[in-house]
Structure formats: C-alpha cells, structure tokens
Coordinates of C-alpha atoms in Angstrom, one line a residue:
M1 CA 8.9 23.4 -2.7
K2 CA 6.0 25.0 -4.5
K3 CA 3.7 23.8 -7.3
S4 CA 3.6 25.8 -10.5
N5 CA 0.5 27.6 -9.3
G6 CA 2.4 29.1 -6.3
T7 CA 0.8 26.9 -3.6
P8 CA 3.1 24.7 -1.5
A9 CA 3.6 21.2 -2.8
Q10 CA 2.5 18.5 -0.4
T11 CA 5.3 16.3 0.8
R12 CA 4.6 12.6 0.1
K13 CA 4.5 10.3 3.1
A14 CA 4.6 6.5 3.4
V15 CA 4.2 4.0 6.2
A16 CA 5.0 0.3 5.9
L17 CA 3.2 -2.2 8.1
K18 CA 4.0 -5.9 8.7
Y19 CA 1.6 -8.4 10.1
E20 CA 2.5 -11.9 11.0
P21 CA -0.5 -13.8 12.4
G22 CA 0.5 -15.8 15.3
E23 CA 3.7 -13.7 15.8
N24 CA 2.1 -10.3 16.4
N25 CA -1.3 -9.4 17.8
A26 CA -1.7 -6.6 15.4
P27 CA 0.3 -5.0 12.5
V28 CA 3.5 -3.3 13.3
V29 CA 5.1 -0.2 11.8
I30 CA 8.3 -1.3 10.1
A31 CA 9.2 1.8 8.1
K32 CA 8.0 5.4 7.7
G33 CA 9.2 8.5 6.0
Q34 CA 8.4 11.5 3.9
G35 CA 9.8 13.0 0.7
H36 CA 12.7 11.0 -0.6
L37 CA 12.5 8.4 2.1
A38 CA 8.8 7.9 1.3
E39 CA 9.7 7.4 -2.4
Q40 CA 12.3 4.8 -1.4
I41 CA 9.7 2.9 0.7
L42 CA 7.3 2.8 -2.2
E43 CA 10.1 1.7 -4.6
K44 CA 11.0 -1.2 -2.3
A45 CA 7.4 -2.2 -2.1
A46 CA 7.1 -2.2 -5.9
E47 CA 10.4 -4.1 -6.3
N48 CA 9.1 -6.8 -3.9
G49 CA 5.6 -7.0 -5.3
I50 CA 4.0 -5.6 -2.2
P51 CA 0.7 -4.0 -2.9
V52 CA 0.4 -0.3 -1.9
Q53 CA -2.8 1.3 -0.7
E54 CA -2.9 5.1 -0.8
D55 CA -4.8 6.7 2.1
S56 CA -3.4 10.1 3.1
S57 CA -5.5 10.3 6.2
L58 CA -4.4 6.9 7.5
V59 CA -0.8 7.6 6.6
E60 CA -1.0 10.8 8.6
V61 CA -2.2 8.9 11.7
L62 CA 0.2 6.0 11.3
S63 CA 3.2 8.3 10.7
K64 CA 2.8 9.5 14.3
L65 CA 3.6 5.9 15.6
D66 CA 7.1 4.8 16.3
I67 CA 9.0 2.2 14.3
D68 CA 8.3 -1.3 15.7
Q69 CA 5.2 0.0 17.4
T70 CA 2.0 -2.1 17.2
I71 CA -0.9 -0.2 15.8
P72 CA -3.4 0.8 18.5
P73 CA -6.8 -0.9 18.7
E74 CA -8.7 2.2 17.5
L75 CA -7.0 1.7 14.1
Y76 CA -7.7 -2.0 13.7
A77 CA -10.8 -1.5 11.5
L78 CA -9.0 0.9 9.2
V79 CA -5.9 -1.3 8.9
A80 CA -8.1 -4.4 8.4
E81 CA -9.5 -2.8 5.3
I82 CA -6.0 -2.3 3.9
L83 CA -5.0 -5.9 4.8
S84 CA -8.2 -7.1 3.0
F85 CA -7.0 -5.1 -0.1
V86 CA -3.6 -6.7 0.1
Y87 CA -4.9 -10.2 0.5
R88 CA -7.3 -9.7 -2.5
S89 CA -4.5 -8.3 -4.6
D90 CA -2.2 -11.2 -3.7
R91 CA -5.0 -13.7 -4.6
K92 CA -5.6 -11.9 -8.0
A93 CA -1.9 -11.9 -8.8
R94 CA -1.7 -15.6 -8.0
D95 CA -4.8 -16.4 -10.1
W96 CA -3.4 -14.2 -13.0
N97 CA 0.0 -15.9 -12.9
G98 CA -1.4 -19.3 -11.9

C-alpha cells in the first residue's frame, strides 16, 4: 500500500495490555496485531470504553513480545506512564458521568 505521494503507507500496529494488581507482577500482553487486526483491537477497546494511548515506539517494542508474556522490567517505567494515563482517563470519565 502506498500513500498518494508515492511513499509506502505505514501499517498500523496495536498491542493490548492487561494488568491485574495482585494477580500479575506486571502487565501482560493479551493481544497484538497490525493492519486489519490492529484496527479490530482498537475497535474492541473503543466498544468497551478502554482508553487508548498511542505511542508508536512503545508499540514497536511491545509487539516483539509474545501473547501472555509479562512485560520485561526495562519497560516498567514506560508502561507505568500509560497506566497512569488510563487511570486518569477512568477517573475523569467517572467524574464526568458521576
């Protein structure tokens, strides 16, 4: 696929993480994909009110992990930023709908 200017179009990628404090020591990759599958992951997130944080560099790294794999310690700080975003988004949504 090419963009109208003749350069190759970048394939969209998505990675879904799940974190259950007390159940897991760290977030776990529960879905990943590119192209159509990435769009489906993002659609499911939207349908279920799950906030999405777009960070192409982090997705590139996380997409190398296997499904059901816990993220490695060197990614904790980056993923913690995303979890903070998600928690703030949840709180704002509750306050807004409250």
